[in-house]
C-alpha cells in the first residue's frame, strides 16, 4: 500500500511556509523525501531513520513519528526553486522494499 | 558526482515487441531499482536488485523481467510490450544492499516509452 501524502497540491507565495505530510499503514524503518522538477529526475532531500537518525540538506527539515508511521517535511521561507513535486518513499521494517507516495505538487509564486 | 544513465530518453515500440531498457551507474552501488511513473500514481517499484544476479519483485512486476549480470548495469525487459506499459521509466541506484533504507537513491533521467 502506497503511503498517503497530503496535501495533494499547494500554492505558496515566496517566503511562506509549507508542511507536507506522509502517512503509512505499516511500521516503518525509514522515510525518504525527494523533489522532482518538471521533466527532471527526482532528487534526494532527506532520509529519516527509525531511532532518530537523519541525513539530508541543511535547509530542509523533517520529522518522523515512528509510533504513528508518519513523516512531515517542513519548507520554510519558500523560494521559487522549491517548486516541484515532492515524494515520500517508505521502507517497512524487514521488507527491504521502497514504496513511494503519489506526490505533492508545490508551486511557489513570486 | 554519482551518475545514473539510461540508454534512451524516448522510445517508441509496437505492441508485441520485446523491449530492453538499460541503466548504468558509475558509483559501485549495490542496489539498483526500476520504477515506472504515471500521472497521479507516483513512482511504483517494478523490480530491484541488491547484488549481481539477485533480484526482488516490487509492487508491479507483471509483464516485466530484469537482468543484472554486472554490478553497474541493470536491465528492464518487456517481453511483449503492451499499450498499458506506455509510461516513464526511471532507474535508480543506492548503496547498502539489503540495508539500503539508510541510503539515498540516485535517479537516472528516465525513458519515456510509448507503445503503439
JSON list of C-alpha atoms in Angstrom, two decimals:
[
{"chain": "A", "resi": 1, "resn": "UNK", "atom": "CA", "xyz": [0.00, 0.00, 0.00]},
{"chain": "A", "resi": 2, "resn": "UNK", "atom": "CA", "xyz": [1.33, 3.36, -1.01]},
{"chain": "A", "resi": 3, "resn": "UNK", "atom": "CA", "xyz": [1.86, 5.90, 1.74]},
{"chain": "A", "resi": 4, "resn": "UNK", "atom": "CA", "xyz": [-0.66, 8.73, 1.67]},
{"chain": "A", "resi": 5, "resn": "UNK", "atom": "CA", "xyz": [0.64, 12.23, 1.10]},
{"chain": "A", "resi": 6, "resn": "UNK", "atom": "CA", "xyz": [-1.18, 15.42, 1.99]},
{"chain": "A", "resi": 7, "resn": "UNK", "atom": "CA", "xyz": [-1.93, 17.88, 0.67]},
{"chain": "A", "resi": 8, "resn": "UNK", "atom": "CA", "xyz": [-2.03, 16.73, -2.94]},
{"chain": "A", "resi": 9, "resn": "UNK", "atom": "CA", "xyz": [-1.17, 20.21, -4.14]},
{"chain": "A", "resi": 10, "resn": "UNK", "atom": "CA", "xyz": [-0.28, 23.55, -2.59]},
{"chain": "A", "resi": 11, "resn": "UNK", "atom": "CA", "xyz": [0.40, 27.04, -3.91]},
{"chain": "A", "resi": 12, "resn": "UNK", "atom": "CA", "xyz": [2.56, 29.44, -1.93]},
{"chain": "A", "resi": 13, "resn": "UNK", "atom": "CA", "xyz": [3.95, 32.93, -2.24]},
{"chain": "A", "resi": 14, "resn": "UNK", "atom": "CA", "xyz": [7.70, 33.37, -1.88]},
{"chain": "A", "resi": 15, "resn": "UNK", "atom": "CA", "xyz": [8.64, 33.49, 1.77]},
{"chain": "A", "resi": 16, "resn": "UNK", "atom": "CA", "xyz": [5.67, 31.47, 3.00]},
{"chain": "A", "resi": 17, "resn": "UNK", "atom": "CA", "xyz": [5.98, 28.16, 4.82]},
{"chain": "A", "resi": 18, "resn": "UNK", "atom": "CA", "xyz": [4.52, 24.76, 3.96]},
{"chain": "A", "resi": 19, "resn": "UNK", "atom": "CA", "xyz": [4.24, 21.33, 5.53]},
{"chain": "A", "resi": 20, "resn": "UNK", "atom": "CA", "xyz": [3.89, 18.13, 3.52]},
{"chain": "A", "resi": 21, "resn": "UNK", "atom": "CA", "xyz": [2.76, 15.00, 5.31]},
{"chain": "A", "resi": 22, "resn": "UNK", "atom": "CA", "xyz": [3.34, 11.33, 4.60]},
{"chain": "A", "resi": 23, "resn": "UNK", "atom": "CA", "xyz": [1.42, 8.60, 6.36]},
{"chain": "A", "resi": 24, "resn": "UNK", "atom": "CA", "xyz": [1.84, 4.82, 6.16]},
{"chain": "A", "resi": 25, "resn": "UNK", "atom": "CA", "xyz": [-0.29, 1.98, 7.43]},
{"chain": "A", "resi": 26, "resn": "UNK", "atom": "CA", "xyz": [2.80, -0.15, 8.13]},
{"chain": "A", "resi": 27, "resn": "UNK", "atom": "CA", "xyz": [5.63, 0.00, 10.63]},
{"chain": "A", "resi": 28, "resn": "UNK", "atom": "CA", "xyz": [8.48, 1.87, 9.03]},
{"chain": "A", "resi": 29, "resn": "UNK", "atom": "CA", "xyz": [12.25, 1.58, 9.10]},
{"chain": "A", "resi": 30, "resn": "UNK", "atom": "CA", "xyz": [12.96, 4.67, 7.05]},
{"chain": "A", "resi": 31, "resn": "UNK", "atom": "CA", "xyz": [11.32, 7.56, 5.24]},
{"chain": "A", "resi": 32, "resn": "UNK", "atom": "CA", "xyz": [12.93, 9.26, 2.25]},
{"chain": "A", "resi": 33, "resn": "UNK", "atom": "CA", "xyz": [11.96, 12.60, 0.74]},
{"chain": "A", "resi": 34, "resn": "UNK", "atom": "CA", "xyz": [12.64, 13.59, -2.87]},
{"chain": "A", "resi": 35, "resn": "UNK", "atom": "CA", "xyz": [11.77, 16.56, -5.06]},
{"chain": "A", "resi": 36, "resn": "UNK", "atom": "CA", "xyz": [11.16, 16.29, -8.77]},
{"chain": "A", "resi": 37, "resn": "UNK", "atom": "CA", "xyz": [11.05, 19.29, -11.07]},
{"chain": "A", "resi": 38, "resn": "UNK", "atom": "CA", "xyz": [9.12, 19.04, -14.28]},
{"chain": "A", "resi": 39, "resn": "UNK", "atom": "CA", "xyz": [10.97, 16.96, -16.86]},
{"chain": "A", "resi": 40, "resn": "UNK", "atom": "CA", "xyz": [13.78, 16.07, -14.46]},
{"chain": "A", "resi": 41, "resn": "UNK", "atom": "CA", "xyz": [14.73, 13.12, -12.28]},
{"chain": "A", "resi": 42, "resn": "UNK", "atom": "CA", "xyz": [13.79, 13.08, -8.58]},
{"chain": "A", "resi": 43, "resn": "UNK", "atom": "CA", "xyz": [16.49, 14.50, -6.33]},
{"chain": "A", "resi": 44, "resn": "UNK", "atom": "CA", "xyz": [17.20, 13.41, -2.78]},
{"chain": "A", "resi": 45, "resn": "UNK", "atom": "CA", "xyz": [16.26, 15.74, 0.06]},
{"chain": "A", "resi": 46, "resn": "UNK", "atom": "CA", "xyz": [16.28, 13.78, 3.31]},
{"chain": "A", "resi": 47, "resn": "UNK", "atom": "CA", "xyz": [16.29, 10.39, 4.97]},
{"chain": "A", "resi": 48, "resn": "UNK", "atom": "CA", "xyz": [14.80, 9.79, 8.40]},
{"chain": "A", "resi": 49, "resn": "UNK", "atom": "CA", "xyz": [15.53, 6.51, 10.11]},
{"chain": "A", "resi": 50, "resn": "UNK", "atom": "CA", "xyz": [13.86, 4.63, 12.92]},
{"chain": "A", "resi": 51, "resn": "UNK", "atom": "CA", "xyz": [15.71, 5.61, 16.06]},
{"chain": "A", "resi": 52, "resn": "UNK", "atom": "CA", "xyz": [16.04, 9.26, 15.16]},
{"chain": "A", "resi": 53, "resn": "UNK", "atom": "CA", "xyz": [18.94, 9.48, 12.72]},
{"chain": "A", "resi": 54, "resn": "UNK", "atom": "CA", "xyz": [18.52, 11.94, 9.88]},
{"chain": "A", "resi": 55, "resn": "UNK", "atom": "CA", "xyz": [20.56, 12.66, 6.78]},
{"chain": "A", "resi": 56, "resn": "UNK", "atom": "CA", "xyz": [19.90, 15.42, 4.33]},
{"chain": "A", "resi": 57, "resn": "UNK", "atom": "CA", "xyz": [20.22, 19.01, 3.26]},
{"chain": "A", "resi": 58, "resn": "UNK", "atom": "CA", "xyz": [20.84, 21.71, 5.83]},
{"chain": "A", "resi": 59, "resn": "UNK", "atom": "CA", "xyz": [17.99, 23.88, 4.61]},
{"chain": "A", "resi": 60, "resn": "UNK", "atom": "CA", "xyz": [15.38, 21.16, 4.73]},
{"chain": "A", "resi": 61, "resn": "UNK", "atom": "CA", "xyz": [13.84, 19.87, 7.92]},
{"chain": "A", "resi": 62, "resn": "UNK", "atom": "CA", "xyz": [11.58, 16.94, 8.56]},
{"chain": "A", "resi": 63, "resn": "UNK", "atom": "CA", "xyz": [10.17, 14.83, 11.34]},
{"chain": "A", "resi": 64, "resn": "UNK", "atom": "CA", "xyz": [9.41, 11.13, 11.72]},
{"chain": "A", "resi": 65, "resn": "UNK", "atom": "CA", "xyz": [6.86, 9.86, 14.21]},
{"chain": "A", "resi": 66, "resn": "UNK", "atom": "CA", "xyz": [7.63, 6.15, 14.42]},
{"chain": "A", "resi": 67, "resn": "UNK", "atom": "CA", "xyz": [4.60, 5.30, 16.55]},
{"chain": "A", "resi": 68, "resn": "UNK", "atom": "CA", "xyz": [2.19, 6.89, 14.09]},
{"chain": "A", "resi": 69, "resn": "UNK", "atom": "CA", "xyz": [4.17, 5.87, 10.96]},
{"chain": "A", "resi": 70, "resn": "UNK", "atom": "CA", "xyz": [4.08, 9.46, 9.82]},
{"chain": "A", "resi": 71, "resn": "UNK", "atom": "CA", "xyz": [6.61, 11.92, 8.50]},
{"chain": "A", "resi": 72, "resn": "UNK", "atom": "CA", "xyz": [6.37, 15.61, 7.74]},
{"chain": "A", "resi": 73, "resn": "UNK", "atom": "CA", "xyz": [8.57, 17.77, 5.54]},
{"chain": "A", "resi": 74, "resn": "UNK", "atom": "CA", "xyz": [8.88, 21.42, 6.55]},
{"chain": "A", "resi": 75, "resn": "UNK", "atom": "CA", "xyz": [9.61, 24.03, 3.90]},
{"chain": "A", "resi": 76, "resn": "UNK", "atom": "CA", "xyz": [10.26, 27.41, 5.47]},
{"chain": "A", "resi": 77, "resn": "UNK", "atom": "CA", "xyz": [10.69, 30.75, 3.77]},
{"chain": "A", "resi": 78, "resn": "UNK", "atom": "CA", "xyz": [9.92, 29.15, 0.44]},
{"chain": "A", "resi": 79, "resn": "UNK", "atom": "CA", "xyz": [11.78, 30.17, -2.70]},
{"chain": "A", "resi": 80, "resn": "UNK", "atom": "CA", "xyz": [10.79, 29.89, -6.34]},
{"chain": "A", "resi": 81, "resn": "UNK", "atom": "CA", "xyz": [13.25, 27.00, -6.67]},
{"chain": "A", "resi": 82, "resn": "UNK", "atom": "CA", "xyz": [11.18, 24.94, -4.22]},
{"chain": "A", "resi": 83, "resn": "UNK", "atom": "CA", "xyz": [8.51, 24.41, -6.88]},
{"chain": "A", "resi": 84, "resn": "UNK", "atom": "CA", "xyz": [8.11, 20.80, -7.95]},
{"chain": "A", "resi": 85, "resn": "UNK", "atom": "CA", "xyz": [6.54, 17.55, -6.88]},
{"chain": "A", "resi": 86, "resn": "UNK", "atom": "CA", "xyz": [7.59, 16.12, -3.54]},
{"chain": "A", "resi": 87, "resn": "UNK", "atom": "CA", "xyz": [7.57, 12.39, -2.95]},
{"chain": "A", "resi": 88, "resn": "UNK", "atom": "CA", "xyz": [7.97, 10.45, 0.24]},
{"chain": "A", "resi": 89, "resn": "UNK", "atom": "CA", "xyz": [9.34, 6.94, -0.02]},
{"chain": "A", "resi": 90, "resn": "UNK", "atom": "CA", "xyz": [8.93, 4.47, 2.80]},
{"chain": "A", "resi": 91, "resn": "UNK", "atom": "CA", "xyz": [10.69, 1.27, 3.70]},
{"chain": "A", "resi": 92, "resn": "UNK", "atom": "CA", "xyz": [8.84, -1.03, 6.05]},
{"chain": "A", "resi": 93, "resn": "UNK", "atom": "CA", "xyz": [10.71, -2.85, 8.78]},
{"chain": "A", "resi": 94, "resn": "UNK", "atom": "CA", "xyz": [12.10, -6.09, 7.38]},
{"chain": "A", "resi": 95, "resn": "UNK", "atom": "CA", "xyz": [10.81, -5.56, 3.85]},
{"chain": "A", "resi": 96, "resn": "UNK", "atom": "CA", "xyz": [13.84, -4.05, 2.05]},
{"chain": "A", "resi": 97, "resn": "UNK", "atom": "CA", "xyz": [11.44, -2.53, -0.42]},
{"chain": "A", "resi": 98, "resn": "UNK", "atom": "CA", "xyz": [10.66, 1.10, -1.11]},
{"chain": "A", "resi": 99, "resn": "UNK", "atom": "CA", "xyz": [7.16, 2.34, -1.71]},
{"chain": "A", "resi": 100, "resn": "UNK", "atom": "CA", "xyz": [6.66, 5.90, -2.84]},
{"chain": "A", "resi": 101, "resn": "UNK", "atom": "CA", "xyz": [3.63, 8.08, -2.28]},
{"chain": "A", "resi": 102, "resn": "UNK", "atom": "CA", "xyz": [1.68, 9.67, -5.09]},
{"chain": "A", "resi": 103, "resn": "UNK", "atom": "CA", "xyz": [3.35, 13.02, -4.60]},
{"chain": "A", "resi": 104, "resn": "UNK", "atom": "CA", "xyz": [2.53, 16.58, -3.53]},
{"chain": "A", "resi": 105, "resn": "UNK", "atom": "CA", "xyz": [2.68, 19.29, -6.19]},
{"chain": "A", "resi": 106, "resn": "UNK", "atom": "CA", "xyz": [4.05, 22.52, -4.80]},
{"chain": "A", "resi": 107, "resn": "UNK", "atom": "CA", "xyz": [4.14, 25.80, -6.68]},
{"chain": "A", "resi": 108, "resn": "UNK", "atom": "CA", "xyz": [5.80, 28.91, -5.34]},
{"chain": "A", "resi": 109, "resn": "UNK", "atom": "CA", "xyz": [4.74, 32.20, -6.85]},
{"chain": "A", "resi": 110, "resn": "UNK", "atom": "CA", "xyz": [6.74, 35.42, -6.88]},
{"chain": "B", "resi": 1, "resn": "UNK", "atom": "CA", "xyz": [29.08, 13.06, -8.74]},
{"chain": "B", "resi": 2, "resn": "UNK", "atom": "CA", "xyz": [27.06, 9.89, -8.97]},
{"chain": "B", "resi": 3, "resn": "UNK", "atom": "CA", "xyz": [25.85, 9.32, -12.44]},
{"chain": "B", "resi": 4, "resn": "UNK", "atom": "CA", "xyz": [22.97, 7.09, -13.45]},
{"chain": "B", "resi": 5, "resn": "UNK", "atom": "CA", "xyz": [22.41, 6.90, -17.18]},
{"chain": "B", "resi": 6, "resn": "UNK", "atom": "CA", "xyz": [19.62, 5.32, -19.15]},
{"chain": "B", "resi": 7, "resn": "UNK", "atom": "CA", "xyz": [20.00, 4.11, -22.70]},
{"chain": "B", "resi": 8, "resn": "UNK", "atom": "CA", "xyz": [17.26, 6.23, -24.25]},
{"chain": "B", "resi": 9, "resn": "UNK", "atom": "CA", "xyz": [15.26, 9.33, -23.30]},
{"chain": "B", "resi": 10, "resn": "UNK", "atom": "CA", "xyz": [12.45, 8.48, -25.69]},
{"chain": "B", "resi": 11, "resn": "UNK", "atom": "CA", "xyz": [11.45, 5.16, -27.19]},
{"chain": "B", "resi": 12, "resn": "UNK", "atom": "CA", "xyz": [8.54, 4.16, -29.43]},
{"chain": "B", "resi": 13, "resn": "UNK", "atom": "CA", "xyz": [7.73, 0.48, -29.82]},
{"chain": "B", "resi": 14, "resn": "UNK", "atom": "CA", "xyz": [4.94, -1.57, -31.31]},
{"chain": "B", "resi": 15, "resn": "UNK", "atom": "CA", "xyz": [2.65, -3.89, -29.39]},
{"chain": "B", "resi": 16, "resn": "UNK", "atom": "CA", "xyz": [4.20, -7.32, -29.02]},
{"chain": "B", "resi": 17, "resn": "UNK", "atom": "CA", "xyz": [7.78, -6.20, -29.44]},
{"chain": "B", "resi": 18, "resn": "UNK", "atom": "CA", "xyz": [10.45, -7.16, -26.92]},
{"chain": "B", "resi": 19, "resn": "UNK", "atom": "CA", "xyz": [11.86, -4.04, -25.33]},
{"chain": "B", "resi": 20, "resn": "UNK", "atom": "CA", "xyz": [15.11, -3.59, -23.44]},
{"chain": "B", "resi": 21, "resn": "UNK", "atom": "CA", "xyz": [15.72, -0.60, -21.18]},
{"chain": "B", "resi": 22, "resn": "UNK", "atom": "CA", "xyz": [19.26, -0.29, -19.91]},
{"chain": "B", "resi": 23, "resn": "UNK", "atom": "CA", "xyz": [20.57, 1.51, -16.86]},
{"chain": "B", "resi": 24, "resn": "UNK", "atom": "CA", "xyz": [24.20, 2.06, -15.89]},
{"chain": "B", "resi": 25, "resn": "UNK", "atom": "CA", "xyz": [25.59, 3.59, -12.69]},
{"chain": "B", "resi": 26, "resn": "UNK", "atom": "CA", "xyz": [29.18, 4.58, -12.10]},
{"chain": "B", "resi": 27, "resn": "UNK", "atom": "CA", "xyz": [29.42, 4.61, -8.29]},
{"chain": "B", "resi": 28, "resn": "UNK", "atom": "CA", "xyz": [29.76, 0.94, -7.43]},
{"chain": "B", "resi": 29, "resn": "UNK", "atom": "CA", "xyz": [26.31, 0.89, -5.78]},
{"chain": "B", "resi": 30, "resn": "UNK", "atom": "CA", "xyz": [24.95, -2.42, -4.60]},
{"chain": "B", "resi": 31, "resn": "UNK", "atom": "CA", "xyz": [21.30, -1.55, -5.15]},
{"chain": "B", "resi": 32, "resn": "UNK", "atom": "CA", "xyz": [19.57, -0.76, -8.38]},
{"chain": "B", "resi": 33, "resn": "UNK", "atom": "CA", "xyz": [15.87, -0.12, -8.97]},
{"chain": "B", "resi": 34, "resn": "UNK", "atom": "CA", "xyz": [13.37, 0.19, -11.78]},
{"chain": "B", "resi": 35, "resn": "UNK", "atom": "CA", "xyz": [10.27, 2.36, -11.32]},
{"chain": "B", "resi": 36, "resn": "UNK", "atom": "CA", "xyz": [7.51, 3.46, -13.58]},
{"chain": "B", "resi": 37, "resn": "UNK", "atom": "CA", "xyz": [5.94, 6.86, -13.16]},
{"chain": "B", "resi": 38, "resn": "UNK", "atom": "CA", "xyz": [2.41, 7.65, -14.26]},
{"chain": "B", "resi": 39, "resn": "UNK", "atom": "CA", "xyz": [0.39, 10.82, -13.58]},
{"chain": "B", "resi": 40, "resn": "UNK", "atom": "CA", "xyz": [-1.37, 10.65, -10.23]},
{"chain": "B", "resi": 41, "resn": "UNK", "atom": "CA", "xyz": [0.24, 7.33, -9.28]},
{"chain": "B", "resi": 42, "resn": "UNK", "atom": "CA", "xyz": [3.68, 8.47, -8.21]},
{"chain": "B", "resi": 43, "resn": "UNK", "atom": "CA", "xyz": [6.68, 6.17, -8.51]},
{"chain": "B", "resi": 44, "resn": "UNK", "atom": "CA", "xyz": [5.86, 2.49, -8.48]},
{"chain": "B", "resi": 45, "resn": "UNK", "atom": "CA", "xyz": [8.59, -0.09, -7.95]},
{"chain": "B", "resi": 46, "resn": "UNK", "atom": "CA", "xyz": [8.81, -2.75, -10.64]},
{"chain": "B", "resi": 47, "resn": "UNK", "atom": "CA", "xyz": [11.94, -4.66, -9.54]},
{"chain": "B", "resi": 48, "resn": "UNK", "atom": "CA", "xyz": [15.04, -4.05, -7.53]},
{"chain": "B", "resi": 49, "resn": "UNK", "atom": "CA", "xyz": [18.38, -5.78, -7.25]},
{"chain": "B", "resi": 50, "resn": "UNK", "atom": "CA", "xyz": [20.65, -5.76, -4.20]},
{"chain": "B", "resi": 51, "resn": "UNK", "atom": "CA", "xyz": [23.57, -7.58, -5.78]},
{"chain": "B", "resi": 52, "resn": "UNK", "atom": "CA", "xyz": [24.72, -9.06, -9.07]},
{"chain": "B", "resi": 53, "resn": "UNK", "atom": "CA", "xyz": [22.27, -11.71, -10.28]},
{"chain": "B", "resi": 54, "resn": "UNK", "atom": "CA", "xyz": [19.97, -11.00, -7.31]},
{"chain": "B", "resi": 55, "resn": "UNK", "atom": "CA", "xyz": [16.52, -9.52, -7.83]},
{"chain": "B", "resi": 56, "resn": "UNK", "atom": "CA", "xyz": [13.34, -8.93, -5.91]},
{"chain": "B", "resi": 57, "resn": "UNK", "atom": "CA", "xyz": [9.88, -8.15, -7.22]},
{"chain": "B", "resi": 58, "resn": "UNK", "atom": "CA", "xyz": [8.42, -4.78, -6.49]},
{"chain": "B", "resi": 59, "resn": "UNK", "atom": "CA", "xyz": [4.77, -3.84, -6.48]},
{"chain": "B", "resi": 60, "resn": "UNK", "atom": "CA", "xyz": [4.07, -4.19, -10.20]},
{"chain": "B", "resi": 61, "resn": "UNK", "atom": "CA", "xyz": [6.37, -6.86, -11.72]},
{"chain": "B", "resi": 62, "resn": "UNK", "atom": "CA", "xyz": [3.79, -8.38, -14.06]},
{"chain": "B", "resi": 63, "resn": "UNK", "atom": "CA", "xyz": [4.84, -8.12, -17.69]},
{"chain": "B", "resi": 64, "resn": "UNK", "atom": "CA", "xyz": [8.43, -7.23, -16.80]},
{"chain": "B", "resi": 65, "resn": "UNK", "atom": "CA", "xyz": [11.66, -9.06, -16.13]},
{"chain": "B", "resi": 66, "resn": "UNK", "atom": "CA", "xyz": [15.12, -7.82, -15.19]},
{"chain": "B", "resi": 67, "resn": "UNK", "atom": "CA", "xyz": [18.73, -8.81, -15.59]},
{"chain": "B", "resi": 68, "resn": "UNK", "atom": "CA", "xyz": [21.79, -7.84, -13.60]},
{"chain": "B", "resi": 69, "resn": "UNK", "atom": "CA", "xyz": [24.88, -9.58, -14.88]},
{"chain": "B", "resi": 70, "resn": "UNK", "atom": "CA", "xyz": [27.31, -6.83, -13.86]},
{"chain": "B", "resi": 71, "resn": "UNK", "atom": "CA", "xyz": [27.20, -4.62, -10.80]},
{"chain": "B", "resi": 72, "resn": "UNK", "atom": "CA", "xyz": [26.95, -1.39, -12.76]},
{"chain": "B", "resi": 73, "resn": "UNK", "atom": "CA", "xyz": [24.20, -2.44, -15.18]},
{"chain": "B", "resi": 74, "resn": "UNK", "atom": "CA", "xyz": [20.54, -3.25, -14.60]},
{"chain": "B", "resi": 75, "resn": "UNK", "atom": "CA", "xyz": [18.26, -4.03, -17.50]},
{"chain": "B", "resi": 76, "resn": "UNK", "atom": "CA", "xyz": [14.48, -3.96, -17.62]},
{"chain": "B", "resi": 77, "resn": "UNK", "atom": "CA", "xyz": [12.86, -6.21, -20.19]},
{"chain": "B", "resi": 78, "resn": "UNK", "atom": "CA", "xyz": [9.32, -6.02, -21.52]},
{"chain": "B", "resi": 79, "resn": "UNK", "atom": "CA", "xyz": [8.86, -9.48, -23.02]},
{"chain": "B", "resi": 80, "resn": "UNK", "atom": "CA", "xyz": [5.88, -8.47, -25.16]},
{"chain": "B", "resi": 81, "resn": "UNK", "atom": "CA", "xyz": [5.13, -4.78, -24.96]},
{"chain": "B", "resi": 82, "resn": "UNK", "atom": "CA", "xyz": [1.53, -3.71, -24.50]},
{"chain": "B", "resi": 83, "resn": "UNK", "atom": "CA", "xyz": [-0.11, -0.29, -24.71]},
{"chain": "B", "resi": 84, "resn": "UNK", "atom": "CA", "xyz": [-0.69, -0.22, -20.95]},
{"chain": "B", "resi": 85, "resn": "UNK", "atom": "CA", "xyz": [3.09, -0.23, -20.49]},
{"chain": "B", "resi": 86, "resn": "UNK", "atom": "CA", "xyz": [3.33, 3.22, -22.04]},
{"chain": "B", "resi": 87, "resn": "UNK", "atom": "CA", "xyz": [4.93, 5.21, -19.25]},
{"chain": "B", "resi": 88, "resn": "UNK", "atom": "CA", "xyz": [8.00, 6.99, -17.93]},
{"chain": "B", "resi": 89, "resn": "UNK", "atom": "CA", "xyz": [10.57, 4.50, -16.63]},
{"chain": "B", "resi": 90, "resn": "UNK", "atom": "CA", "xyz": [13.08, 5.62, -14.04]},
{"chain": "B", "resi": 91, "resn": "UNK", "atom": "CA", "xyz": [16.15, 3.76, -12.90]},
{"chain": "B", "resi": 92, "resn": "UNK", "atom": "CA", "xyz": [17.85, 4.45, -9.57]},
{"chain": "B", "resi": 93, "resn": "UNK", "atom": "CA", "xyz": [20.80, 3.19, -7.57]},
{"chain": "B", "resi": 94, "resn": "UNK", "atom": "CA", "xyz": [21.94, 3.33, -3.96]},
{"chain": "B", "resi": 95, "resn": "UNK", "atom": "CA", "xyz": [24.44, 1.91, -1.56]},
{"chain": "B", "resi": 96, "resn": "UNK", "atom": "CA", "xyz": [23.62, -0.54, 1.15]},
{"chain": "B", "resi": 97, "resn": "UNK", "atom": "CA", "xyz": [22.46, -3.85, -0.25]},
{"chain": "B", "resi": 98, "resn": "UNK", "atom": "CA", "xyz": [19.61, -5.14, 1.87]},
{"chain": "B", "resi": 99, "resn": "UNK", "atom": "CA", "xyz": [20.29, -2.36, 4.36]},
{"chain": "B", "resi": 100, "resn": "UNK", "atom": "CA", "xyz": [19.61, 0.17, 1.62]},
{"chain": "B", "resi": 101, "resn": "UNK", "atom": "CA", "xyz": [16.96, 2.03, 3.56]},
{"chain": "B", "resi": 102, "resn": "UNK", "atom": "CA", "xyz": [19.70, 4.12, 5.13]},
{"chain": "B", "resi": 103, "resn": "UNK", "atom": "CA", "xyz": [20.97, 5.47, 1.83]},
{"chain": "B", "resi": 104, "resn": "UNK", "atom": "CA", "xyz": [19.63, 7.92, -0.69]},
{"chain": "B", "resi": 105, "resn": "UNK", "atom": "CA", "xyz": [18.69, 6.83, -4.16]},
{"chain": "B", "resi": 106, "resn": "UNK", "atom": "CA", "xyz": [20.16, 8.48, -7.25]},
{"chain": "B", "resi": 107, "resn": "UNK", "atom": "CA", "xyz": [17.86, 8.57, -10.23]},
{"chain": "B", "resi": 108, "resn": "UNK", "atom": "CA", "xyz": [18.55, 8.50, -13.92]},
{"chain": "B", "resi": 109, "resn": "UNK", "atom": "CA", "xyz": [16.88, 10.94, -16.33]},
{"chain": "B", "resi": 110, "resn": "UNK", "atom": "CA", "xyz": [14.15, 8.50, -17.31]},
{"chain": "B", "resi": 111, "resn": "UNK", "atom": "CA", "xyz": [12.99, 6.82, -20.51]},
{"chain": "B", "resi": 112, "resn": "UNK", "atom": "CA", "xyz": [9.61, 7.80, -21.89]},
{"chain": "B", "resi": 113, "resn": "UNK", "atom": "CA", "xyz": [8.32, 4.67, -23.57]},
{"chain": "B", "resi": 114, "resn": "UNK", "atom": "CA", "xyz": [5.36, 4.78, -25.92]},
{"chain": "B", "resi": 115, "resn": "UNK", "atom": "CA", "xyz": [3.85, 1.51, -27.09]},
{"chain": "B", "resi": 116, "resn": "UNK", "atom": "CA", "xyz": [1.58, 1.82, -30.12]}
]
